[in-house]
Amino acid sequence: MLYEKLRVYANGDVYPFHMPGHKRFGEADLPYGIDITEIDGFDNLHEPRGCLRELQETAADLFGSRYAFALVNGSTVGVLAAIRAMTKDGDRVLIARNSHMAVYHAAELCRLDVKYLMPELINGFGIFSSVSPASVERALSEDPEISLVVITSPTYEGIISNVKSIAAICHRYGARLFVDEAHGAHFPFSDRFPHSAITCGADASVVSLHKTLPAMTQTALLLTNSEELSKGLKRRLSVFETSSPSYVLLASIDRCLSFLKHSDEAFDEYTERLSAFYEAAGSLRHLSVPYDGIINNEAVFDFDFGKLNIFCNGCMSGKALMDALRADYHLELEMALGGRALAMTSVCDTDEGFDRLLRALKEIDSRCTESDHAEPCAACPLPQKRYAVHDALEQDGVMLDICQAEGKVSREYVRAYPPGVPLLVPGEVIDRDVLSQLSALEAAENVILTDSSAFPLISIIG
Ligand SMILES: Cc1ncc(COP(=O)(O)O)c(C=O)c1O
């Protein structure tokens, strides 16, 4: 059934403005012929000495790091392995609160003592800004026990932090820096994109090849320049990553690396397409796809313009825009949240794809009238933390409707997915700000996920 459904999708005319970055270019049949795992003559991912070692050396070369680990369980396994390798149980860490769930899961597994950094919202856009070096410095100077800082750069929306300054500050205070760069695998391949985290001094970073490059879903790389850390990463990957790595995925990494070796022209064309798109989208009257407004904002260090953030500015919800693009124009976007939607682009997009999106947005824009739809959801202030995540999870819980839970302590993660950034973390107090944020997301038809139940039921500490 699933296979047939996928074939129908593959043979249809829906254009993908979503992951994976290869944009479904290529064969749609399942590659049984090359689907093996570690048999004689094909090396061993956990102890590479032959073709996989060569593949990882090529990756390190291309991505500008000393060591690169090929991953077949997504950036998720890279985040788990890196945070485990860079901490001992109970260590104090500083985590940007707009991190992906994988970071929270790592902190939970390692029983870390977490402090959060809450990036501000970008004025008028309702999306998280860069993590400011000053906020990292403040946190580290106030708490010398912090041994690891974890930030996400770029964010899902393409917002970049000043990794170079943040890395220098971390090192001055004796802390290490791990950057979740899952959405920035394409950065090294055009100077129209920001510098990559590993070349800016991060101790380790993870990049999802599958998100923005021509590689299959679940492929990623874990990067470091430190020999000592590379040993820890190798050991931890053998804990968290499958012992039967898919050679189909590894071959896809290999093909992606071969493409990257000769990709200058393709990236020039891609970035020109992006520039032309932003310029043409400037004529939209109600919807907007801002570039200058984001990049010139003082809370933004830099922006990956490959992420097309489409703002509805009160005309409709992001979900309604995403639905209209799918139903009427056969364009599938990556996600919608509150009053905005996100189209993810890659070097594999075509002129035809960009033209279709532009024409569709112009038509929808011409039908828009000012209306009373919700503006982009504002982020809440950081909820009050009553318990560490692992402590909260070990307590007894009771189920309650979220409407009756004000003032109670959550025993689970509550998030809209995508983007997978939790609004509530186990151990945090459910306050009025979170409740109104959740109602705004529900009003914009976003799906709210919890771990143990069907929202609006939520597990609280009983
Ligand atoms: C910021 C961020 N980090 C990590 C991940 C996990 O990456 P993967 O899907 O490659 O496991 C995601 C997934 O969307 C993400 O958005």
Short mmCIF file of C-alpha atoms and ligand atoms in Angstrom, two decimals:
data_model
loop_
_atom_site.label_atom_id
_atom_site.label_comp_id
_atom_site.label_asym_id
_atom_site.label_seq_id
_atom_site.Cartn_x
_atom_site.Cartn_y
_atom_site.Cartn_z
CA MET A 1 0.00 0.00 0.00
CA LEU A 2 2.66 2.52 1.05
CA TYR A 3 4.76 1.64 -1.97
CA GLU A 4 1.82 2.12 -4.37
CA LYS A 5 0.95 5.44 -2.71
CA LEU A 6 4.53 6.62 -3.16
CA ARG A 7 4.53 5.55 -6.82
CA VAL A 8 1.38 7.57 -7.46
CA TYR A 9 2.97 10.60 -5.81
CA ALA A 10 6.19 10.10 -7.76
CA ASN A 11 4.32 9.86 -11.06
CA GLY A 12 2.09 12.86 -10.37
CA ASP A 13 2.84 16.51 -11.08
CA VAL A 14 3.20 17.83 -7.53
CA TYR A 15 6.31 20.02 -7.33
CA PRO A 16 8.22 19.56 -4.03
CA PHE A 17 9.15 22.72 -2.11
CA HIS A 18 10.05 20.44 0.78
CA MET A 19 12.74 18.01 1.85
CA PRO A 20 14.59 16.02 0.63
CA GLY A 21 16.91 18.35 -1.25
CA HIS A 22 17.22 15.99 -4.24
CA LYS A 23 13.61 16.93 -5.09
CA ARG A 24 12.79 13.36 -6.10
CA PHE A 25 15.02 13.63 -9.12
CA GLY A 26 15.90 10.15 -10.38
CA GLU A 27 14.53 6.62 -10.33
CA ALA A 28 11.31 6.04 -8.41
CA ASP A 29 11.81 2.29 -8.02
CA LEU A 30 13.15 0.76 -4.83
CA PRO A 31 16.87 -0.03 -5.17
CA TYR A 32 16.79 -3.66 -3.98
CA GLY A 33 19.76 -4.51 -6.18
CA ILE A 34 22.20 -2.43 -4.11
CA ASP A 35 20.49 -2.83 -0.73
CA ILE A 36 23.08 -4.58 1.42
CA THR A 37 24.63 -3.90 4.76
CA GLU A 38 28.15 -4.68 5.93
CA ILE A 39 29.24 -7.74 3.95
CA ASP A 40 32.77 -8.75 3.10
CA GLY A 41 34.49 -6.27 0.80
CA PHE A 42 32.19 -3.36 1.66
CA ASP A 43 33.89 -2.02 4.79
CA ASN A 44 32.29 -1.30 8.17
CA LEU A 45 30.73 2.07 9.04
CA HIS A 46 31.67 1.76 12.71
CA GLU A 47 35.31 0.87 11.94
CA PRO A 48 35.92 2.13 8.41
CA ARG A 49 39.15 1.08 6.72
CA GLY A 50 38.29 0.89 3.02
CA CYS A 51 35.66 2.48 0.79
CA LEU A 52 33.75 4.04 3.69
CA ARG A 53 36.90 5.56 5.12
CA GLU A 54 37.61 7.04 1.71
CA LEU A 55 34.05 8.38 1.55
CA GLN A 56 34.41 10.03 4.97
CA GLU A 57 37.77 11.56 4.02
CA THR A 58 36.22 13.01 0.87
CA ALA A 59 33.37 14.41 2.96
CA ALA A 60 35.80 16.00 5.44
CA ASP A 61 37.69 17.58 2.53
CA LEU A 62 34.58 19.02 0.94
CA PHE A 63 33.10 20.29 4.19
CA GLY A 64 36.35 21.78 5.50
CA SER A 65 36.72 19.66 8.63
CA ARG A 66 39.43 17.28 9.82
CA TYR A 67 36.99 14.46 10.53
CA ALA A 68 33.60 13.62 9.03
CA PHE A 69 31.29 10.78 10.04
CA ALA A 70 28.73 9.60 7.51
CA LEU A 71 25.33 9.18 9.20
CA VAL A 72 22.39 7.09 8.05
CA ASN A 73 20.02 7.96 10.92
CA GLY A 74 19.77 11.67 10.12
CA SER A 75 21.18 14.59 12.05
CA THR A 76 19.21 13.17 14.96
CA VAL A 77 21.82 10.49 15.63
CA GLY A 78 24.59 13.07 15.19
CA VAL A 79 23.02 15.32 17.83
CA LEU A 80 22.63 12.41 20.27
CA ALA A 81 26.19 11.17 19.75
CA ALA A 82 27.77 14.63 19.87
CA ILE A 83 26.03 15.77 23.05
CA ARG A 84 26.78 12.43 24.72
CA ALA A 85 30.43 12.62 23.65
CA MET A 86 30.79 16.20 24.89
CA THR A 87 29.24 15.73 28.35
CA LYS A 88 29.25 13.57 31.43
CA ASP A 89 26.01 12.76 33.29
CA GLY A 90 24.76 15.78 35.17
CA ASP A 91 26.96 18.36 33.41
CA ARG A 92 25.63 21.88 33.15
CA VAL A 93 24.90 22.92 29.57
CA LEU A 94 23.50 26.00 27.88
CA ILE A 95 20.95 25.20 25.18
CA ALA A 96 19.22 27.63 22.86
CA ARG A 97 15.54 27.14 23.55
CA ASN A 98 14.66 27.02 19.83
CA SER A 99 16.51 23.69 19.48
CA HIS A 100 15.06 20.65 17.75
CA MET A 101 13.64 17.80 19.87
CA ALA A 102 16.79 15.75 19.26
CA VAL A 103 18.74 18.18 21.45
CA TYR A 104 16.20 17.85 24.27
CA HIS A 105 16.26 14.08 23.96
CA ALA A 106 20.05 14.09 24.22
CA ALA A 107 19.88 16.28 27.34
CA GLU A 108 17.30 13.93 28.82
CA LEU A 109 19.35 10.80 28.10
CA CYS A 110 22.50 12.36 29.53
CA ARG A 111 20.61 13.72 32.57
CA LEU A 112 22.08 17.13 31.91
CA ASP A 113 21.56 20.18 34.06
CA VAL A 114 20.13 22.45 31.37
CA LYS A 115 20.04 26.23 31.27
CA TYR A 116 18.22 27.83 28.36
CA LEU A 117 18.99 30.77 26.13
CA MET A 118 15.86 32.26 24.64
CA PRO A 119 16.60 34.07 21.35
CA GLU A 120 14.42 37.13 20.79
CA LEU A 121 11.74 37.25 18.13
CA ILE A 122 12.44 39.19 14.97
CA ASN A 123 10.26 42.28 15.00
CA GLY A 124 7.15 41.88 12.91
CA PHE A 125 7.96 38.34 11.73
CA GLY A 126 7.36 36.19 14.79
CA ILE A 127 10.36 33.97 14.07
CA PHE A 128 13.37 33.42 16.30
CA SER A 129 16.32 35.71 15.76
CA SER A 130 19.98 34.76 15.92
CA VAL A 131 21.48 33.76 19.25
CA SER A 132 23.47 36.85 20.22
CA PRO A 133 27.10 36.42 21.29
CA ALA A 134 26.37 38.84 24.15
CA SER A 135 23.67 36.53 25.55
CA VAL A 136 26.09 33.58 25.45
CA GLU A 137 28.80 35.64 27.14
CA ARG A 138 26.36 36.78 29.85
CA ALA A 139 25.27 33.20 30.58
CA LEU A 140 28.83 31.88 30.68
CA SER A 141 30.14 34.68 32.87
CA GLU A 142 27.27 34.18 35.31
CA ASP A 143 27.78 30.43 35.47
CA PRO A 144 31.33 29.10 35.07
CA GLU A 145 30.04 25.51 35.48
CA ILE A 146 28.60 25.48 31.95
CA SER A 147 30.77 23.12 29.91
CA LEU A 148 28.85 22.94 26.64
CA VAL A 149 26.81 25.39 24.57
CA VAL A 150 24.37 24.09 21.95
CA ILE A 151 22.84 26.34 19.32
CA THR A 152 20.91 25.82 16.09
CA SER A 153 22.26 27.76 13.13
CA PRO A 154 20.61 28.02 10.65
CA THR A 155 17.16 27.66 12.13
CA TYR A 156 14.37 26.01 10.16
CA GLU A 157 13.59 29.51 8.84
CA GLY A 158 17.22 30.12 7.79
CA ILE A 159 18.35 32.45 10.56
CA ILE A 160 22.10 32.26 11.20
CA SER A 161 23.99 33.10 14.39
CA ASN A 162 27.47 34.54 14.62
CA VAL A 163 29.15 31.19 15.23
CA LYS A 164 32.65 32.66 15.01
CA SER A 165 32.08 35.07 17.91
CA ILE A 166 30.07 32.55 19.91
CA ALA A 167 32.80 29.90 19.51
CA ALA A 168 35.48 32.37 20.61
CA ILE A 169 33.43 33.31 23.70
CA CYS A 170 32.78 29.65 24.58
CA HIS A 171 36.46 28.81 24.33
CA ARG A 172 37.43 31.85 26.42
CA TYR A 173 35.19 30.51 29.20
CA GLY A 174 36.41 26.94 28.85
CA ALA A 175 33.17 25.64 27.29
CA ARG A 176 32.72 23.78 24.02
CA LEU A 177 30.30 24.66 21.24
CA PHE A 178 28.11 22.23 19.32
CA VAL A 179 26.15 23.64 16.41
CA ASP A 180 23.07 21.91 15.03
CA GLU A 181 23.54 22.93 11.40
CA ALA A 182 21.08 20.37 10.07
CA HIS A 183 19.66 22.93 7.63
CA GLY A 184 23.01 24.29 6.44
CA ALA A 185 24.67 21.41 4.56
CA HIS A 186 24.82 23.54 1.39
CA PHE A 187 26.76 26.44 2.95
CA PRO A 188 30.27 25.45 1.84
CA PHE A 189 29.30 25.33 -1.82
CA SER A 190 28.60 28.96 -2.67
CA ASP A 191 29.92 32.21 -1.27
CA ARG A 192 26.35 33.54 -1.42
CA PHE A 193 25.72 31.40 1.69
CA PRO A 194 27.18 32.02 5.16
CA HIS A 195 30.34 30.29 6.36
CA SER A 196 29.76 26.87 7.86
CA ALA A 197 29.88 26.37 11.62
CA ILE A 198 32.88 24.04 11.56
CA THR A 199 34.97 26.60 9.65
CA CYS A 200 33.88 29.27 12.18
CA GLY A 201 35.31 27.42 15.17
CA ALA A 202 32.49 25.15 16.42
CA ASP A 203 33.94 22.11 18.21
CA ALA A 204 31.50 19.89 16.32
CA SER A 205 28.52 20.36 14.02
CA VAL A 206 25.99 18.20 12.27
CA VAL A 207 24.59 18.76 8.78
CA SER A 208 21.65 16.92 7.19
CA LEU A 209 22.66 16.18 3.60
CA HIS A 210 19.10 15.15 2.85
CA LYS A 211 17.55 18.49 3.79
CA THR A 212 19.24 20.83 1.32
CA LEU A 213 21.48 18.72 -0.92
CA PRO A 214 20.84 15.94 -3.44
CA ALA A 215 20.95 13.03 -0.99
CA MET A 216 18.38 10.59 0.31
CA THR A 217 16.33 11.04 3.47
CA GLN A 218 18.27 10.24 6.69
CA THR A 219 21.70 11.02 5.27
CA ALA A 220 23.84 13.44 7.29
CA LEU A 221 27.40 14.19 8.40
CA LEU A 222 28.89 14.79 11.84
CA LEU A 223 31.94 17.06 11.66
CA THR A 224 34.79 17.96 14.00
CA ASN A 225 38.35 19.24 13.81
CA SER A 226 39.40 17.67 17.10
CA GLU A 227 41.15 14.31 17.11
CA GLU A 228 40.21 13.69 20.73
CA LEU A 229 36.56 14.51 20.15
CA SER A 230 36.51 12.41 16.99
CA LYS A 231 37.31 9.36 19.15
CA GLY A 232 34.40 10.14 21.47
CA LEU A 233 32.07 10.68 18.53
CA LYS A 234 33.04 7.36 16.97
CA ARG A 235 32.41 5.54 20.24
CA ARG A 236 29.02 7.23 20.79
CA LEU A 237 27.90 6.65 17.21
CA SER A 238 28.42 2.98 17.78
CA VAL A 239 25.92 3.27 20.65
CA PHE A 240 23.23 5.34 18.93
CA GLU A 241 23.49 4.45 15.24
CA THR A 242 22.17 1.30 13.60
CA SER A 243 24.53 -1.67 13.35
CA SER A 244 23.05 -2.42 9.91
CA PRO A 245 23.72 0.78 7.99
CA SER A 246 21.89 1.04 4.70
CA TYR A 247 24.30 0.97 1.77
CA VAL A 248 21.62 2.56 -0.36
CA LEU A 249 21.90 5.60 1.91
CA LEU A 250 25.68 5.44 2.02
CA ALA A 251 25.75 5.24 -1.78
CA SER A 252 23.49 8.27 -1.87
CA ILE A 253 26.03 10.15 0.28
CA ASP A 254 28.75 9.03 -2.11
CA ARG A 255 26.76 10.32 -5.12
CA CYS A 256 26.06 13.58 -3.34
CA LEU A 257 29.79 14.09 -2.63
CA SER A 258 30.63 13.40 -6.29
CA PHE A 259 28.06 16.01 -7.31
CA LEU A 260 29.51 18.54 -4.84
CA LYS A 261 33.01 18.21 -6.29
CA HIS A 262 31.81 19.80 -9.53
CA SER A 263 28.87 21.88 -8.39
CA ASP A 264 30.00 25.50 -8.86
CA GLU A 265 27.87 26.10 -11.92
CA ALA A 266 24.81 24.44 -10.41
CA PHE A 267 25.11 26.59 -7.26
CA ASP A 268 25.60 29.76 -9.34
CA GLU A 269 22.38 28.97 -11.20
CA TYR A 270 20.57 28.15 -7.98
CA THR A 271 21.54 31.38 -6.22
CA GLU A 272 20.65 33.40 -9.33
CA ARG A 273 17.21 31.74 -9.34
CA LEU A 274 16.80 32.69 -5.71
CA SER A 275 17.78 36.33 -6.31
CA ALA A 276 15.36 36.56 -9.24
CA PHE A 277 12.60 35.01 -7.15
CA TYR A 278 12.99 37.47 -4.27
CA GLU A 279 13.04 40.39 -6.68
CA ALA A 280 9.87 39.26 -8.46
CA ALA A 281 8.14 38.46 -5.15
CA GLY A 282 8.72 42.09 -4.16
CA SER A 283 5.63 43.01 -6.20
CA LEU A 284 3.27 40.96 -3.96
CA ARG A 285 0.84 43.30 -2.20
CA HIS A 286 -0.61 41.20 0.63
CA LEU A 287 1.63 38.17 0.91
CA SER A 288 5.36 38.76 1.28
CA VAL A 289 8.59 36.80 0.98
CA PRO A 290 10.96 39.11 2.84
CA TYR A 291 14.69 39.23 2.33
CA ASP A 292 15.80 42.79 3.17
CA GLY A 293 13.40 42.96 6.12
CA ILE A 294 15.04 39.90 7.65
CA ILE A 295 18.67 40.43 6.74
CA ASN A 296 18.65 44.09 7.81
CA ASN A 297 17.08 43.39 11.16
CA GLU A 298 19.50 44.12 13.97
CA ALA A 299 18.63 40.87 15.76
CA VAL A 300 19.68 38.85 12.70
CA PHE A 301 23.34 38.09 12.06
CA ASP A 302 22.79 36.48 8.67
CA PHE A 303 20.10 34.69 6.68
CA ASP A 304 20.06 31.68 4.33
CA PHE A 305 18.01 32.99 1.44
CA GLY A 306 17.37 29.43 0.26
CA LYS A 307 14.54 29.33 2.80
CA LEU A 308 11.50 31.08 1.32
CA ASN A 309 9.51 32.33 4.32
CA ILE A 310 6.10 33.33 2.98
CA PHE A 311 4.16 35.64 5.29
CA CYS A 312 0.39 35.96 4.91
CA ASN A 313 0.23 39.28 6.81
CA GLY A 314 -3.29 38.75 8.08
CA CYS A 315 -4.86 37.62 4.74
CA MET A 316 -5.10 33.96 5.71
CA SER A 317 -3.35 31.42 7.89
CA GLY A 318 -0.12 29.79 6.74
CA LYS A 319 -1.99 26.47 6.68
CA ALA A 320 -4.68 27.91 4.36
CA LEU A 321 -1.95 29.16 2.02
CA MET A 322 -0.21 25.78 2.07
CA ASP A 323 -3.53 24.00 1.37
CA ALA A 324 -4.35 26.36 -1.51
CA LEU A 325 -0.93 25.86 -3.09
CA ARG A 326 -1.38 22.09 -2.88
CA ALA A 327 -4.99 21.91 -4.06
CA ASP A 328 -4.96 24.52 -6.82
CA TYR A 329 -1.36 24.57 -8.00
CA HIS A 330 0.07 21.16 -7.05
CA LEU A 331 2.87 22.73 -5.05
CA GLU A 332 3.78 21.07 -1.76
CA LEU A 333 5.51 23.30 0.82
CA GLU A 334 7.62 22.22 3.76
CA MET A 335 5.48 23.58 6.58
CA ALA A 336 3.06 26.21 7.82
CA LEU A 337 2.99 27.73 11.27
CA GLY A 338 0.69 30.49 12.45
CA GLY A 339 0.51 33.17 9.77
CA ARG A 340 3.37 31.93 7.60
CA ALA A 341 4.50 29.06 5.42
CA LEU A 342 7.92 27.82 4.40
CA ALA A 343 9.09 26.67 0.97
CA MET A 344 12.41 24.84 1.12
CA THR A 345 14.59 25.14 -1.95
CA SER A 346 17.76 23.40 -3.06
CA VAL A 347 20.29 23.30 -5.84
CA CYS A 348 18.02 20.72 -7.52
CA ASP A 349 15.09 23.12 -7.97
CA THR A 350 14.28 24.15 -11.50
CA ASP A 351 13.26 27.38 -13.22
CA GLU A 352 9.90 25.76 -13.80
CA GLY A 353 9.43 25.11 -10.06
CA PHE A 354 10.27 28.70 -9.10
CA ASP A 355 8.02 30.07 -11.88
CA ARG A 356 5.11 27.91 -10.74
CA LEU A 357 5.49 29.10 -7.16
CA LEU A 358 5.75 32.73 -8.18
CA ARG A 359 2.72 32.58 -10.47
CA ALA A 360 0.69 30.80 -7.79
CA LEU A 361 1.61 33.35 -5.12
CA LYS A 362 0.75 36.23 -7.46
CA GLU A 363 -2.66 34.76 -8.23
CA ILE A 364 -3.44 34.08 -4.58
CA ASP A 365 -2.16 37.55 -3.70
CA SER A 366 -4.46 39.18 -6.26
CA ARG A 367 -7.46 37.51 -4.61
CA CYS A 368 -6.42 38.50 -1.06
CA THR A 369 -8.24 41.11 0.91
CA GLU A 370 -7.31 42.46 4.30
CA SER A 371 -8.96 40.21 6.81
CA ASP A 372 -8.85 39.41 10.45
CA HIS A 373 -6.74 36.30 10.36
CA ALA A 374 -4.29 35.82 13.15
CA GLU A 375 -0.93 37.50 12.79
CA PRO A 376 2.11 35.26 13.18
CA CYS A 377 2.15 33.67 16.60
CA ALA A 378 4.44 35.40 19.00
CA ALA A 379 6.77 33.22 21.03
CA CYS A 380 6.23 33.12 24.75
CA PRO A 381 8.65 34.14 27.40
CA LEU A 382 10.57 31.14 28.71
CA PRO A 383 8.20 29.06 30.90
CA GLN A 384 9.27 28.66 34.52
CA LYS A 385 11.30 25.48 35.08
CA ARG A 386 10.31 23.49 38.17
CA TYR A 387 12.20 20.20 37.52
CA ALA A 388 14.94 18.91 35.22
CA VAL A 389 13.47 16.96 32.29
CA HIS A 390 14.72 13.56 33.52
CA ASP A 391 13.39 14.25 37.04
CA ALA A 392 9.98 15.31 35.69
CA LEU A 393 9.73 12.17 33.56
CA GLU A 394 10.39 9.95 36.55
CA GLN A 395 7.46 11.35 38.56
CA ASP A 396 3.88 10.05 38.50
CA GLY A 397 1.58 11.79 36.09
CA VAL A 398 -2.13 12.38 35.61
CA MET A 399 -3.95 13.30 32.41
CA LEU A 400 -5.73 16.62 32.23
CA ASP A 401 -7.29 18.76 29.54
CA ILE A 402 -4.85 21.56 28.78
CA CYS A 403 -7.60 24.13 29.51
CA GLN A 404 -7.59 22.99 33.14
CA ALA A 405 -3.82 22.79 33.44
CA GLU A 406 -2.84 26.40 34.08
CA GLY A 407 -0.27 26.53 36.88
CA LYS A 408 0.42 22.76 36.72
CA VAL A 409 3.77 21.26 35.74
CA SER A 410 4.00 19.45 32.39
CA ARG A 411 5.30 15.90 32.35
CA GLU A 412 5.76 15.88 28.59
CA TYR A 413 6.92 17.80 25.56
CA VAL A 414 4.28 19.85 23.76
CA ARG A 415 5.13 21.00 20.26
CA ALA A 416 3.78 21.92 16.86
CA TYR A 417 5.37 19.66 14.26
CA PRO A 418 7.08 20.81 12.14
CA PRO A 419 9.26 22.58 13.21
CA GLY A 420 9.66 20.33 16.27
CA VAL A 421 10.71 23.03 18.71
CA PRO A 422 8.94 22.36 22.03
CA LEU A 423 6.67 25.00 23.51
CA LEU A 424 6.69 23.08 26.77
CA VAL A 425 9.37 20.79 28.15
CA PRO A 426 8.77 18.23 30.93
CA GLY A 427 9.21 19.98 34.27
CA GLU A 428 7.97 23.38 33.06
CA VAL A 429 4.99 25.28 34.42
CA ILE A 430 2.00 25.63 32.08
CA ASP A 431 1.35 29.35 32.21
CA ARG A 432 -1.09 31.70 30.50
CA ASP A 433 1.42 32.65 27.77
CA VAL A 434 1.89 29.03 26.71
CA LEU A 435 -1.86 28.46 26.74
CA SER A 436 -2.52 31.44 24.48
CA GLN A 437 0.31 30.39 22.16
CA LEU A 438 -1.25 26.93 21.89
CA SER A 439 -4.71 28.37 21.16
CA ALA A 440 -3.27 30.62 18.45
CA LEU A 441 -1.57 27.62 16.83
CA GLU A 442 -4.78 25.58 17.01
CA ALA A 443 -6.73 28.48 15.50
CA ALA A 444 -4.23 28.46 12.62
CA GLU A 445 -4.96 24.69 12.25
CA ASN A 446 -1.50 23.54 13.30
CA VAL A 447 -1.21 20.04 14.70
CA ILE A 448 -0.08 19.99 18.33
CA LEU A 449 1.83 16.90 19.40
CA THR A 450 2.42 15.45 22.84
CA ASP A 451 4.15 12.17 23.69
CA SER A 452 1.65 10.26 25.77
CA SER A 453 -1.76 11.31 24.61
CA ALA A 454 -3.96 13.05 22.10
CA PHE A 455 -3.81 16.80 22.60
CA PRO A 456 -5.62 18.65 24.28
CA LEU A 457 -5.03 15.95 26.90
CA ILE A 458 -1.68 16.45 28.57
CA SER A 459 0.23 14.54 31.22
CA ILE A 460 1.01 16.71 34.24
CA ILE A 461 2.93 15.91 37.38
CA GLY A 462 0.28 14.59 39.77
C1 LIG B 1 17.14 22.09 13.40
C2 LIG B 1 17.03 20.60 13.22
N1 LIG B 1 17.94 19.80 13.81
C3 LIG B 1 17.90 18.47 13.69
C4 LIG B 1 16.91 17.85 12.95
C5 LIG B 1 16.91 16.36 12.82
O1 LIG B 1 17.42 16.08 11.56
P1 LIG B 1 17.17 14.68 10.79
O2 LIG B 1 15.79 14.75 10.25
O3 LIG B 1 18.22 14.70 9.72
O4 LIG B 1 17.36 13.60 11.77
C6 LIG B 1 15.93 18.64 12.33
C7 LIG B 1 14.86 18.01 11.55
O5 LIG B 1 14.01 18.62 10.96
C8 LIG B 1 15.98 20.06 12.47
O6 LIG B 1 15.06 20.84 11.90
#
